[in-house]
Amino acid sequence: MAPGVYVGQFMTQITGTKEDPIFLCGTAAAVIDGEGIKKGYAFHLNGASYWRLVGFTVRNSQKGVMADGTTHSVFQGLRIHEIGDEALHLRTFSSDNLVVGNTIWNTGRRREKFGEGVYLGSAVSNWRNHTNNKPDKSDRNIVRGNRIRATAEAVDIKEGTSGGQIIGNIFDGSALSGDVNDSWVDVKGNGYLIEGNVGRKTPEDGFQTHQILKGWGINNTFRRNTAHLDGGRGVGIKLTSKPNRVTCDNKISGGRLTNGGCS
């Protein structure tokens, strides 16, 4: 993409292959502008896999980058901002994708409650709409090395998803609305590794687990994270479902490490 502003909402259903992925690349000066924060997806991979979205800017849409039924795709070095709801959403059985080195800010411009940075899967209340009432198994996605300041969770991991990794990200919670959005990361899925992340500023906790649906929100591991609560009223890692593991090499300032023990 040459530098410039590309106005509109863009969608593709064309799929690449492992041997020949499809690249859409640009610098920060190449801007996809979705024409308004109240409706639409600025860029939509709709059943399209093996894509590489690299380096450009996405702004001014209800949702920034949406992936439905996408596998083996890479979202790298994007700048996503001025978004009505969530910035980057992997949904509807979108698995084995990599979200790396992106910068996300000024989400939730339409409604703060829905302003997640990176959103994995679908809430159980939306399975009827997106997955024929089946769990949205958007599995084994990796979210690594991103910088995120969002009005809702920087990373929201939904029930029904498994086996992902949230590694080496930097979270700024200064924009968290503090209503239901009171942590950097919510883990409602199973078997995630949350490692080496650094967070600052939160109204409540740094990281949380939840059991929204029986059998979910378990077997997750929190390792080598650093939580600076900066006035938050809670703990670094709050476990409201079990079993989950918090290792003792997590670091905390401004409060307690966890509401449970570490090992």
PDB file of C-alpha atoms in Angstrom:
ATOM      1  CA  MET A   1       0.000   0.000   0.000  1.00  0.00           C
ATOM      2  CA  ALA A   2       1.399   3.357  -0.987  1.00  0.00           C
ATOM      3  CA  PRO A   3       1.166   6.172   1.582  1.00  0.00           C
ATOM      4  CA  GLY A   4      -2.260   7.781   1.580  1.00  0.00           C
ATOM      5  CA  VAL A   5      -5.751   7.438   3.033  1.00  0.00           C
ATOM      6  CA  TYR A   6      -7.923   4.575   1.771  1.00  0.00           C
ATOM      7  CA  VAL A   7     -11.492   5.413   2.727  1.00  0.00           C
ATOM      8  CA  GLY A   8     -14.064   2.667   3.119  1.00  0.00           C
ATOM      9  CA  GLN A   9     -14.669  -0.763   4.625  1.00  0.00           C
ATOM     10  CA  PHE A  10     -12.713  -3.554   3.011  1.00  0.00           C
ATOM     11  CA  MET A  11     -13.470  -7.300   3.002  1.00  0.00           C
ATOM     12  CA  THR A  12     -11.849 -10.315   1.393  1.00  0.00           C
ATOM     13  CA  GLN A  13     -12.773 -13.993   1.103  1.00  0.00           C
ATOM     14  CA  ILE A  14      -9.724 -14.933  -0.943  1.00  0.00           C
ATOM     15  CA  THR A  15      -7.444 -17.432   0.784  1.00  0.00           C
ATOM     16  CA  GLY A  16      -3.714 -17.867   0.447  1.00  0.00           C
ATOM     17  CA  THR A  17      -1.770 -21.037   1.118  1.00  0.00           C
ATOM     18  CA  LYS A  18       1.093 -22.064   3.373  1.00  0.00           C
ATOM     19  CA  GLU A  19       3.460 -21.918   0.426  1.00  0.00           C
ATOM     20  CA  ASP A  20       2.009 -18.716  -1.009  1.00  0.00           C
ATOM     21  CA  PRO A  21       0.432 -16.454   1.643  1.00  0.00           C
ATOM     22  CA  ILE A  22      -1.183 -13.170   0.640  1.00  0.00           C
ATOM     23  CA  PHE A  23       0.589  -9.994   1.813  1.00  0.00           C
ATOM     24  CA  LEU A  24      -0.984  -6.590   2.407  1.00  0.00           C
ATOM     25  CA  CYS A  25       1.789  -4.291   3.594  1.00  0.00           C
ATOM     26  CA  GLY A  26       2.353  -0.591   4.119  1.00  0.00           C
ATOM     27  CA  THR A  27       3.936   1.983   6.362  1.00  0.00           C
ATOM     28  CA  ALA A  28       2.119   3.897   9.089  1.00  0.00           C
ATOM     29  CA  ALA A  29       1.362   6.545   6.438  1.00  0.00           C
ATOM     30  CA  ALA A  30      -0.826   4.045   4.574  1.00  0.00           C
ATOM     31  CA  VAL A  31      -4.167   4.474   6.347  1.00  0.00           C
ATOM     32  CA  ILE A  32      -7.393   2.508   6.061  1.00  0.00           C
ATOM     33  CA  ASP A  33     -10.146   4.853   7.256  1.00  0.00           C
ATOM     34  CA  GLY A  34     -13.471   3.131   7.957  1.00  0.00           C
ATOM     35  CA  GLU A  35     -15.594   6.285   7.632  1.00  0.00           C
ATOM     36  CA  GLY A  36     -16.951   6.380  11.170  1.00  0.00           C
ATOM     37  CA  ILE A  37     -16.941   4.702  14.574  1.00  0.00           C
ATOM     38  CA  LYS A  38     -20.620   3.717  14.618  1.00  0.00           C
ATOM     39  CA  LYS A  39     -20.696   0.809  12.178  1.00  0.00           C
ATOM     40  CA  GLY A  40     -18.651  -1.617  10.130  1.00  0.00           C
ATOM     41  CA  TYR A  41     -15.233  -3.275  10.008  1.00  0.00           C
ATOM     42  CA  ALA A  42     -12.353  -1.347   8.503  1.00  0.00           C
ATOM     43  CA  PHE A  43     -10.717  -4.568   7.272  1.00  0.00           C
ATOM     44  CA  HIS A  44     -12.444  -7.955   7.352  1.00  0.00           C
ATOM     45  CA  LEU A  45     -10.873 -11.344   6.656  1.00  0.00           C
ATOM     46  CA  ASN A  46     -14.037 -13.346   6.056  1.00  0.00           C
ATOM     47  CA  GLY A  47     -13.090 -17.012   5.778  1.00  0.00           C
ATOM     48  CA  ALA A  48      -9.740 -15.970   4.315  1.00  0.00           C
ATOM     49  CA  SER A  49      -6.609 -17.674   5.678  1.00  0.00           C
ATOM     50  CA  TYR A  50      -2.845 -17.375   5.201  1.00  0.00           C
ATOM     51  CA  TRP A  51      -2.830 -13.583   5.093  1.00  0.00           C
ATOM     52  CA  ARG A  52      -0.073 -11.231   6.254  1.00  0.00           C
ATOM     53  CA  LEU A  53      -1.324  -7.768   7.290  1.00  0.00           C
ATOM     54  CA  VAL A  54       1.806  -5.760   7.999  1.00  0.00           C
ATOM     55  CA  GLY A  55       2.738  -2.224   8.979  1.00  0.00           C
ATOM     56  CA  PHE A  56      -0.180   0.031   8.009  1.00  0.00           C
ATOM     57  CA  THR A  57      -2.691   2.079  10.016  1.00  0.00           C
ATOM     58  CA  VAL A  58      -6.359   1.300  10.655  1.00  0.00           C
ATOM     59  CA  ARG A  59      -8.640   3.980  12.093  1.00  0.00           C
ATOM     60  CA  ASN A  60     -12.139   5.427  12.325  1.00  0.00           C
ATOM     61  CA  SER A  61     -14.432   2.379  12.272  1.00  0.00           C
ATOM     62  CA  GLN A  62     -16.689   0.560  14.716  1.00  0.00           C
ATOM     63  CA  LYS A  63     -14.318  -2.415  14.716  1.00  0.00           C
ATOM     64  CA  GLY A  64     -10.798  -2.220  13.380  1.00  0.00           C
ATOM     65  CA  VAL A  65      -9.594  -5.558  11.992  1.00  0.00           C
ATOM     66  CA  MET A  66     -12.067  -8.475  12.113  1.00  0.00           C
ATOM     67  CA  ALA A  67     -11.141 -12.069  11.310  1.00  0.00           C
ATOM     68  CA  ASP A  68     -13.857 -14.711  10.880  1.00  0.00           C
ATOM     69  CA  GLY A  69     -12.790 -18.275  10.105  1.00  0.00           C
ATOM     70  CA  THR A  70      -9.193 -17.163   9.605  1.00  0.00           C
ATOM     71  CA  THR A  71      -6.260 -19.512  10.203  1.00  0.00           C
ATOM     72  CA  HIS A  72      -2.482 -19.206   9.888  1.00  0.00           C
ATOM     73  CA  SER A  73      -2.585 -15.450   9.388  1.00  0.00           C
ATOM     74  CA  VAL A  74      -0.259 -12.761  10.771  1.00  0.00           C
ATOM     75  CA  PHE A  75      -1.254  -9.298  12.019  1.00  0.00           C
ATOM     76  CA  GLN A  76       2.021  -7.441  12.456  1.00  0.00           C
ATOM     77  CA  GLY A  77       3.136  -3.897  13.162  1.00  0.00           C
ATOM     78  CA  LEU A  78      -0.291  -2.376  12.632  1.00  0.00           C
ATOM     79  CA  ARG A  79      -1.368   0.899  14.239  1.00  0.00           C
ATOM     80  CA  ILE A  80      -5.050   0.666  15.172  1.00  0.00           C
ATOM     81  CA  HIS A  81      -6.761   3.642  16.792  1.00  0.00           C
ATOM     82  CA  GLU A  82      -9.922   5.797  16.897  1.00  0.00           C
ATOM     83  CA  ILE A  83     -12.106   2.684  17.000  1.00  0.00           C
ATOM     84  CA  GLY A  84     -15.726   2.537  18.175  1.00  0.00           C
ATOM     85  CA  ASP A  85     -15.483  -0.892  19.835  1.00  0.00           C
ATOM     86  CA  GLU A  86     -12.622  -3.439  19.753  1.00  0.00           C
ATOM     87  CA  ALA A  87      -9.459  -2.993  17.704  1.00  0.00           C
ATOM     88  CA  LEU A  88      -8.587  -6.536  16.540  1.00  0.00           C
ATOM     89  CA  HIS A  89     -10.932  -9.508  16.850  1.00  0.00           C
ATOM     90  CA  LEU A  90     -10.227 -13.166  16.000  1.00  0.00           C
ATOM     91  CA  ARG A  91     -13.615 -14.900  15.873  1.00  0.00           C
ATOM     92  CA  THR A  92     -15.609 -17.827  14.442  1.00  0.00           C
ATOM     93  CA  PHE A  93     -13.029 -20.615  14.644  1.00  0.00           C
ATOM     94  CA  SER A  94     -10.072 -18.355  13.847  1.00  0.00           C
ATOM     95  CA  SER A  95      -7.094 -20.413  15.017  1.00  0.00           C
ATOM     96  CA  ASP A  96      -3.301 -20.611  14.763  1.00  0.00           C
ATOM     97  CA  ASN A  97      -2.867 -16.894  14.076  1.00  0.00           C
ATOM     98  CA  LEU A  98      -0.131 -14.506  15.234  1.00  0.00           C
ATOM     99  CA  VAL A  99      -0.813 -10.978  16.532  1.00  0.00           C
ATOM    100  CA  VAL A 100       2.613  -9.392  16.960  1.00  0.00           C
ATOM    101  CA  GLY A 101       4.147  -5.951  17.402  1.00  0.00           C
ATOM    102  CA  ASN A 102       0.981  -3.915  16.953  1.00  0.00           C
ATOM    103  CA  THR A 103       0.203  -0.598  18.636  1.00  0.00           C
ATOM    104  CA  ILE A 104      -3.411  -0.127  19.723  1.00  0.00           C
ATOM    105  CA  TRP A 105      -4.984   2.911  21.400  1.00  0.00           C
ATOM    106  CA  ASN A 106      -8.178   5.010  21.577  1.00  0.00           C
ATOM    107  CA  THR A 107     -10.612   2.110  21.393  1.00  0.00           C
ATOM    108  CA  GLY A 108     -14.146   2.229  22.793  1.00  0.00           C
ATOM    109  CA  ARG A 109     -14.962   5.562  21.186  1.00  0.00           C
ATOM    110  CA  ARG A 110     -18.558   4.414  20.584  1.00  0.00           C
ATOM    111  CA  ARG A 111     -18.968   2.542  23.882  1.00  0.00           C
ATOM    112  CA  GLU A 112     -16.143   2.193  26.386  1.00  0.00           C
ATOM    113  CA  LYS A 113     -17.526  -1.139  27.603  1.00  0.00           C
ATOM    114  CA  PHE A 114     -16.757  -2.799  24.256  1.00  0.00           C
ATOM    115  CA  GLY A 115     -13.368  -1.212  23.623  1.00  0.00           C
ATOM    116  CA  GLU A 116     -11.090  -4.264  23.883  1.00  0.00           C
ATOM    117  CA  GLY A 117      -7.648  -4.174  22.324  1.00  0.00           C
ATOM    118  CA  VAL A 118      -7.373  -7.806  21.166  1.00  0.00           C
ATOM    119  CA  TYR A 119     -10.447 -10.030  21.447  1.00  0.00           C
ATOM    120  CA  LEU A 120     -10.155 -13.824  21.087  1.00  0.00           C
ATOM    121  CA  GLY A 121     -13.278 -15.872  20.355  1.00  0.00           C
ATOM    122  CA  SER A 122     -16.898 -15.052  21.144  1.00  0.00           C
ATOM    123  CA  ALA A 123     -18.896 -14.769  24.343  1.00  0.00           C
ATOM    124  CA  VAL A 124     -21.253 -17.706  24.940  1.00  0.00           C
ATOM    125  CA  SER A 125     -24.164 -15.297  24.424  1.00  0.00           C
ATOM    126  CA  ASN A 126     -22.985 -14.806  20.821  1.00  0.00           C
ATOM    127  CA  TRP A 127     -22.400 -18.456  19.873  1.00  0.00           C
ATOM    128  CA  ARG A 128     -25.937 -18.557  18.476  1.00  0.00           C
ATOM    129  CA  ASN A 129     -25.061 -15.776  16.028  1.00  0.00           C
ATOM    130  CA  HIS A 130     -21.579 -16.859  14.967  1.00  0.00           C
ATOM    131  CA  THR A 131     -21.018 -20.584  15.553  1.00  0.00           C
ATOM    132  CA  ASN A 132     -24.417 -22.297  15.420  1.00  0.00           C
ATOM    133  CA  ASN A 133     -24.529 -22.559  19.225  1.00  0.00           C
ATOM    134  CA  LYS A 134     -21.186 -24.375  19.345  1.00  0.00           C
ATOM    135  CA  PRO A 135     -18.177 -23.131  21.346  1.00  0.00           C
ATOM    136  CA  ASP A 136     -16.156 -20.672  19.298  1.00  0.00           C
ATOM    137  CA  LYS A 137     -12.932 -22.677  19.203  1.00  0.00           C
ATOM    138  CA  SER A 138     -10.646 -19.859  18.149  1.00  0.00           C
ATOM    139  CA  ASP A 139      -7.640 -21.754  19.464  1.00  0.00           C
ATOM    140  CA  ARG A 140      -3.837 -21.528  19.679  1.00  0.00           C
ATOM    141  CA  ASN A 141      -3.635 -17.852  18.774  1.00  0.00           C
ATOM    142  CA  ILE A 142      -0.503 -16.008  19.893  1.00  0.00           C
ATOM    143  CA  VAL A 143      -0.584 -12.369  21.038  1.00  0.00           C
ATOM    144  CA  ARG A 144       3.033 -11.222  21.406  1.00  0.00           C
ATOM    145  CA  GLY A 145       4.941  -7.982  21.777  1.00  0.00           C
ATOM    146  CA  ASN A 146       2.028  -5.565  21.366  1.00  0.00           C
ATOM    147  CA  ARG A 147       1.488  -2.188  23.041  1.00  0.00           C
ATOM    148  CA  ILE A 148      -2.130  -1.660  24.027  1.00  0.00           C
ATOM    149  CA  ARG A 149      -4.093   1.117  25.725  1.00  0.00           C
ATOM    150  CA  ALA A 150      -7.805   0.313  25.616  1.00  0.00           C
ATOM    151  CA  THR A 151     -11.004   1.310  27.410  1.00  0.00           C
ATOM    152  CA  ALA A 152     -11.840  -2.359  28.019  1.00  0.00           C
ATOM    153  CA  GLU A 153      -9.408  -5.248  28.466  1.00  0.00           C
ATOM    154  CA  ALA A 154      -6.199  -5.055  26.480  1.00  0.00           C
ATOM    155  CA  VAL A 155      -6.705  -8.775  25.785  1.00  0.00           C
ATOM    156  CA  ASP A 156     -10.068 -10.484  26.315  1.00  0.00           C
ATOM    157  CA  ILE A 157      -9.921 -14.289  26.072  1.00  0.00           C
ATOM    158  CA  LYS A 158     -13.362 -15.807  25.727  1.00  0.00           C
ATOM    159  CA  GLU A 159     -14.827 -19.076  26.973  1.00  0.00           C
ATOM    160  CA  GLY A 160     -14.603 -21.774  24.310  1.00  0.00           C
ATOM    161  CA  THR A 161     -11.041 -20.902  23.272  1.00  0.00           C
ATOM    162  CA  SER A 162      -7.955 -22.900  24.236  1.00  0.00           C
ATOM    163  CA  GLY A 163      -4.201 -23.187  24.015  1.00  0.00           C
ATOM    164  CA  GLY A 164      -3.167 -19.631  23.181  1.00  0.00           C
ATOM    165  CA  GLN A 165      -0.235 -17.543  24.358  1.00  0.00           C
ATOM    166  CA  ILE A 166      -0.154 -13.939  25.605  1.00  0.00           C
ATOM    167  CA  ILE A 167       3.546 -13.102  25.725  1.00  0.00           C
ATOM    168  CA  GLY A 168       5.717 -10.010  26.166  1.00  0.00           C
ATOM    169  CA  ASN A 169       3.042  -7.361  25.722  1.00  0.00           C
ATOM    170  CA  ILE A 170       2.913  -3.907  27.326  1.00  0.00           C
ATOM    171  CA  PHE A 171      -0.442  -2.864  28.757  1.00  0.00           C
ATOM    172  CA  ASP A 172      -1.413   0.677  29.733  1.00  0.00           C
ATOM    173  CA  GLY A 173      -4.606   0.677  31.783  1.00  0.00           C
ATOM    174  CA  SER A 174      -4.922   4.444  32.113  1.00  0.00           C
ATOM    175  CA  ALA A 175      -7.961   4.452  29.780  1.00  0.00           C
ATOM    176  CA  LEU A 176      -9.835   1.572  31.456  1.00  0.00           C
ATOM    177  CA  SER A 177     -13.387   2.671  32.160  1.00  0.00           C
ATOM    178  CA  GLY A 178     -13.374   0.967  35.571  1.00  0.00           C
ATOM    179  CA  ASP A 179     -16.966  -0.258  35.428  1.00  0.00           C
ATOM    180  CA  VAL A 180     -16.845  -3.881  34.259  1.00  0.00           C
ATOM    181  CA  ASN A 181     -13.502  -3.144  32.608  1.00  0.00           C
ATOM    182  CA  ASP A 182     -11.154  -3.395  35.550  1.00  0.00           C
ATOM    183  CA  SER A 183      -8.127  -5.429  34.410  1.00  0.00           C
ATOM    184  CA  TRP A 184      -5.652  -5.626  31.526  1.00  0.00           C
ATOM    185  CA  VAL A 185      -6.355  -9.265  30.684  1.00  0.00           C
ATOM    186  CA  ASP A 186      -9.448 -11.417  31.270  1.00  0.00           C
ATOM    187  CA  VAL A 187      -8.912 -15.155  30.831  1.00  0.00           C
ATOM    188  CA  LYS A 188     -12.117 -17.127  30.384  1.00  0.00           C
ATOM    189  CA  GLY A 189     -10.580 -19.777  28.115  1.00  0.00           C
ATOM    190  CA  ASN A 190      -8.480 -22.833  28.972  1.00  0.00           C
ATOM    191  CA  GLY A 191      -4.811 -23.741  28.806  1.00  0.00           C
ATOM    192  CA  TYR A 192      -3.360 -20.312  28.053  1.00  0.00           C
ATOM    193  CA  LEU A 193       0.184 -19.230  28.826  1.00  0.00           C
ATOM    194  CA  ILE A 194       0.337 -15.610  30.008  1.00  0.00           C
ATOM    195  CA  GLU A 195       4.043 -14.803  30.282  1.00  0.00           C
ATOM    196  CA  GLY A 196       6.433 -11.855  30.418  1.00  0.00           C
ATOM    197  CA  ASN A 197       3.821  -9.126  30.094  1.00  0.00           C
ATOM    198  CA  VAL A 198       4.166  -5.726  31.779  1.00  0.00           C
ATOM    199  CA  GLY A 199       1.143  -3.714  32.863  1.00  0.00           C
ATOM    200  CA  ARG A 200       0.726  -0.293  34.444  1.00  0.00           C
ATOM    201  CA  LYS A 201      -2.311   1.475  35.923  1.00  0.00           C
ATOM    202  CA  THR A 202      -5.554  -0.323  36.636  1.00  0.00           C
ATOM    203  CA  PRO A 203      -8.666   0.544  38.612  1.00  0.00           C
ATOM    204  CA  GLU A 204      -8.753  -2.952  40.144  1.00  0.00           C
ATOM    205  CA  ASP A 205      -6.586  -5.961  39.145  1.00  0.00           C
ATOM    206  CA  GLY A 206      -3.871  -6.630  36.612  1.00  0.00           C
ATOM    207  CA  PHE A 207      -4.929 -10.058  35.313  1.00  0.00           C
ATOM    208  CA  GLN A 208      -8.122 -12.001  36.035  1.00  0.00           C
ATOM    209  CA  THR A 209      -9.577 -15.447  35.386  1.00  0.00           C
ATOM    210  CA  HIS A 210     -13.316 -16.080  35.229  1.00  0.00           C
ATOM    211  CA  GLN A 211     -15.575 -19.098  34.881  1.00  0.00           C
ATOM    212  CA  ILE A 212     -18.371 -17.778  32.681  1.00  0.00           C
ATOM    213  CA  LEU A 213     -19.315 -21.331  31.673  1.00  0.00           C
ATOM    214  CA  LYS A 214     -18.703 -24.545  33.599  1.00  0.00           C
ATOM    215  CA  GLY A 215     -15.427 -26.158  32.594  1.00  0.00           C
ATOM    216  CA  TRP A 216     -13.886 -22.937  31.275  1.00  0.00           C
ATOM    217  CA  GLY A 217     -11.406 -20.448  32.743  1.00  0.00           C
ATOM    218  CA  ILE A 218      -9.077 -23.196  33.953  1.00  0.00           C
ATOM    219  CA  ASN A 219      -5.589 -24.669  33.508  1.00  0.00           C
ATOM    220  CA  ASN A 220      -4.015 -21.334  32.634  1.00  0.00           C
ATOM    221  CA  THR A 221      -0.468 -20.387  33.663  1.00  0.00           C
ATOM    222  CA  PHE A 222       0.761 -16.921  34.671  1.00  0.00           C
ATOM    223  CA  ARG A 223       4.556 -16.705  34.565  1.00  0.00           C
ATOM    224  CA  ARG A 224       7.140 -13.887  34.782  1.00  0.00           C
ATOM    225  CA  ASN A 225       4.599 -11.061  34.416  1.00  0.00           C
ATOM    226  CA  THR A 226       5.100  -7.641  35.999  1.00  0.00           C
ATOM    227  CA  ALA A 227       2.101  -5.783  37.397  1.00  0.00           C
ATOM    228  CA  HIS A 228       2.327  -2.155  38.509  1.00  0.00           C
ATOM    229  CA  LEU A 229      -1.081  -1.531  40.050  1.00  0.00           C
ATOM    230  CA  ASP A 230      -0.470   2.226  40.421  1.00  0.00           C
ATOM    231  CA  GLY A 231      -3.383   2.758  42.774  1.00  0.00           C
ATOM    232  CA  GLY A 232      -5.514  -0.192  41.701  1.00  0.00           C
ATOM    233  CA  ARG A 233      -7.659  -1.579  44.511  1.00  0.00           C
ATOM    234  CA  GLY A 234      -7.112  -5.247  43.719  1.00  0.00           C
ATOM    235  CA  VAL A 235      -4.257  -7.691  43.163  1.00  0.00           C
ATOM    236  CA  GLY A 236      -1.815  -8.422  40.396  1.00  0.00           C
ATOM    237  CA  ILE A 237      -3.425 -11.711  39.359  1.00  0.00           C
ATOM    238  CA  LYS A 238      -6.952 -12.471  40.568  1.00  0.00           C
ATOM    239  CA  LEU A 239      -8.136 -16.065  40.269  1.00  0.00           C
ATOM    240  CA  THR A 240     -11.901 -16.522  40.382  1.00  0.00           C
ATOM    241  CA  SER A 241     -11.821 -19.957  38.730  1.00  0.00           C
ATOM    242  CA  LYS A 242      -9.659 -23.021  39.334  1.00  0.00           C
ATOM    243  CA  PRO A 243      -7.386 -24.769  38.786  1.00  0.00           C
ATOM    244  CA  ASN A 244      -4.981 -22.140  37.451  1.00  0.00           C
ATOM    245  CA  ARG A 245      -1.302 -21.604  38.222  1.00  0.00           C
ATOM    246  CA  VAL A 246       0.570 -18.467  39.276  1.00  0.00           C
ATOM    247  CA  THR A 247       4.332 -18.928  39.499  1.00  0.00           C
ATOM    248  CA  CYS A 248       6.330 -17.079  42.126  1.00  0.00           C
ATOM    249  CA  ASP A 249       8.473 -15.266  39.535  1.00  0.00           C
ATOM    250  CA  ASN A 250       5.629 -12.850  38.739  1.00  0.00           C
ATOM    251  CA  LYS A 251       6.392  -9.368  40.102  1.00  0.00           C
ATOM    252  CA  ILE A 252       4.039  -6.871  41.675  1.00  0.00           C
ATOM    253  CA  SER A 253       4.193  -3.272  42.866  1.00  0.00           C
ATOM    254  CA  GLY A 254       1.444  -1.418  44.676  1.00  0.00           C
ATOM    255  CA  GLY A 255      -0.346  -4.424  46.148  1.00  0.00           C
ATOM    256  CA  ARG A 256      -0.455  -8.188  46.603  1.00  0.00           C
ATOM    257  CA  LEU A 257       0.589 -10.610  43.886  1.00  0.00           C
ATOM    258  CA  THR A 258      -2.547 -12.723  43.949  1.00  0.00           C
ATOM    259  CA  ASN A 259      -5.635 -13.633  45.974  1.00  0.00           C
ATOM    260  CA  GLY A 260      -4.256 -17.195  46.101  1.00  0.00           C
ATOM    261  CA  GLY A 261      -0.775 -18.622  46.432  1.00  0.00           C
ATOM    262  CA  CYS A 262       2.086 -18.993  43.975  1.00  0.00           C
ATOM    263  CA  SER A 263       4.219 -22.001  43.152  1.00  0.00           C
TER     264      SER A 263
END
